[in-house]
CSV table of C-alpha atoms in Angstrom, one decimal:
chain,number,residue,atom,x,y,z
A,1,LEU,CA,-1.7,-13.4,-10.3
A,2,LEU,CA,-1.9,-10.7,-7.7
A,3,THR,CA,0.1,-9.9,-4.6
A,4,TYR,CA,-1.4,-8.2,-1.6
A,5,LEU,CA,0.7,-6.0,0.7
A,6,ASN,CA,0.0,-4.5,4.2
A,7,ILE,CA,2.3,-1.5,4.5
A,8,TYR,CA,3.0,1.0,7.3
A,9,SER,CA,4.3,4.6,7.1
A,10,THR,CA,6.2,6.4,9.8
A,11,SER,CA,8.4,9.5,10.2
A,12,PHE,CA,10.1,8.0,13.2
A,13,ASP,CA,8.9,11.1,15.1
A,14,GLN,CA,5.9,10.3,17.3
A,15,ASP,CA,4.8,13.9,17.4
A,16,VAL,CA,4.8,14.3,13.6
A,17,ASP,CA,3.0,10.9,13.2
A,18,ASP,CA,0.4,11.9,15.8
A,19,ALA,CA,-0.2,15.3,14.1
A,20,HIS,CA,-0.6,14.1,10.5
A,21,ALA,CA,-3.1,11.6,9.3
A,22,ILE,CA,-2.1,10.1,6.0
A,23,ASP,CA,-4.9,9.9,3.5
A,24,GLN,CA,-5.1,8.0,0.2
A,25,MET,CA,-3.9,10.9,-1.9
A,26,THR,CA,-0.8,11.3,0.3
A,27,TRP,CA,-0.1,7.6,0.1
A,28,ARG,CA,-0.5,7.7,-3.7
A,29,GLN,CA,2.0,10.6,-3.9
A,30,TRP,CA,4.5,8.8,-1.7
A,31,LEU,CA,4.2,5.5,-3.6
A,32,ASN,CA,4.4,7.2,-7.0
A,33,ASN,CA,7.5,9.2,-5.9
A,34,ALA,CA,9.2,6.0,-4.6
A,35,LEU,CA,8.5,4.1,-7.9
A,36,LYS,CA,9.7,7.0,-10.0
A,37,ARG,CA,12.9,7.6,-8.0
A,38,SER,CA,13.8,3.9,-8.0
A,39,TYR,CA,12.8,2.8,-11.5
A,40,GLY,CA,12.1,6.0,-13.5
A,41,ILE,CA,9.6,5.6,-16.3
A,42,PHE,CA,9.4,1.9,-15.7
A,43,GLY,CA,8.5,2.5,-12.1
A,44,GLU,CA,5.8,5.0,-13.1
A,45,GLY,CA,4.2,2.2,-15.2
A,46,VAL,CA,3.7,-0.1,-12.2
A,47,GLU,CA,0.0,-0.5,-11.6
A,48,TYR,CA,-1.3,-0.9,-8.0
A,49,SER,CA,-4.6,-0.3,-6.3
A,50,PHE,CA,-5.6,0.5,-2.7
A,51,LEU,CA,-7.8,-2.1,-1.0
A,52,HIS,CA,-8.0,0.1,2.1
A,53,VAL,CA,-6.3,3.0,3.8
A,54,ASP,CA,-6.4,3.6,7.5
A,55,ASP,CA,-4.0,6.5,8.3
A,56,LYS,CA,-0.5,5.0,8.6
A,57,VAL,CA,-1.6,1.6,7.3
A,58,ALA,CA,-2.5,0.8,3.7
A,59,TYR,CA,-3.5,-2.4,2.0
A,60,ILE,CA,-2.3,-2.6,-1.6
A,61,ARG,CA,-2.9,-4.9,-4.5
A,62,VAL,CA,-0.2,-5.2,-7.2
A,63,ASN,CA,0.4,-7.5,-10.1
A,64,HIS,CA,2.7,-10.4,-9.2
A,65,VAL,CA,5.1,-9.5,-12.0
A,66,ASP,CA,5.5,-6.0,-10.5
A,67,LYS,CA,5.8,-7.2,-6.9
A,68,ASP,CA,9.6,-7.1,-6.6
A,69,THR,CA,9.8,-3.6,-8.3
A,70,PHE,CA,7.1,-2.3,-6.0
A,71,SER,CA,8.5,-3.8,-2.9
A,72,SER,CA,12.1,-2.7,-3.5
A,73,SER,CA,11.2,0.8,-4.4
A,74,ILE,CA,9.1,1.4,-1.2
A,75,SER,CA,11.6,-0.4,1.0
A,76,THR,CA,14.5,1.9,-0.1
A,77,TYR,CA,12.8,5.2,-0.5
A,78,ILE,CA,12.7,8.0,2.1
A,79,SER,CA,10.5,11.0,1.1
A,80,THR,CA,11.3,14.6,1.4
A,81,ASP,CA,9.6,16.6,4.2
A,82,GLU,CA,7.1,18.2,1.8
A,83,LEU,CA,4.2,15.7,2.3
A,84,VAL,CA,3.8,16.0,6.1
A,85,GLY,CA,6.6,18.3,7.2
A,86,SER,CA,9.0,15.4,7.9
A,87,PRO,CA,10.5,12.6,5.8
A,88,LEU,CA,8.4,9.4,5.6
A,89,THR,CA,9.5,5.8,5.2
A,90,VAL,CA,7.3,2.8,4.5
A,91,SER,CA,7.7,-0.7,5.8
A,92,ILE,CA,6.1,-3.9,4.4
A,93,LEU,CA,4.2,-5.5,7.3
A,94,GLN,CA,2.9,-8.4,5.3
A,95,GLU,CA,3.0,-9.8,1.7
A,96,SER,CA,0.6,-12.5,0.6
A,97,SER,CA,-0.3,-14.1,-2.7
A,98,SER,CA,-3.8,-14.8,-1.3
A,99,LEU,CA,-6.3,-12.2,-0.1
A,100,ARG,CA,-7.6,-14.8,2.4
A,101,LEU,CA,-4.2,-15.0,4.1
A,102,LEU,CA,-4.0,-11.2,4.6
A,103,GLU,CA,-3.9,-10.5,8.3
A,104,VAL,CA,-6.3,-7.8,9.3
A,105,THR,CA,-7.8,-6.5,12.6
A,106,ASP,CA,-11.5,-7.2,13.5
A,107,ASP,CA,-12.2,-3.6,12.3
A,108,ASP,CA,-10.9,-4.5,8.9
A,109,ARG,CA,-13.0,-7.6,8.3
A,110,LEU,CA,-15.9,-5.7,6.6
A,111,TRP,CA,-13.9,-4.1,3.8
A,112,LEU,CA,-11.9,-7.3,3.4
A,113,LYS,CA,-15.1,-9.3,2.9
A,114,LYS,CA,-16.3,-6.8,0.3
A,115,VAL,CA,-13.0,-6.9,-1.6
A,116,MET,CA,-13.0,-10.8,-1.6
A,117,GLU,CA,-16.6,-10.8,-3.0
A,118,GLU,CA,-15.6,-8.3,-5.7
A,119,GLU,CA,-12.6,-10.4,-6.7
A,120,GLU,CA,-14.8,-13.6,-6.8
A,121,GLN,CA,-17.2,-11.8,-9.1
A,122,ASP,CA,-14.3,-10.7,-11.4
A,123,CYS,CA,-13.1,-14.3,-11.6
A,124,THR,CA,-16.5,-15.6,-12.6
A,125,CYS,CA,-17.1,-13.0,-15.2
A,126,ILE,CA,-14.0,-13.9,-17.2
């Protein structure tokens, strides 16, 4: 079973947010730091994948058994200012056990459709 998350990053400083786009590598660094800080070596073992990244918003897939660890670590972590020059926090905008129930904008429908097709193919191959 999988859990899908829509998460949002902010520095709470509009000027900093406007000046820095957050790419997938920055997201990955932030998430890995949060998991390691909260759960040490066990946090580092949590597997997750990006479905889509659009600057301050990321869509993540995580195993259901790791959902609570992942959610609590990102909800309680505030990064240092080394990633974008200001501390970043991340909020969970949505959590869903079904990819079909994930709320996306019209601009996101294309990648969502592709991910759903890939997951359907994975299910039929097993």
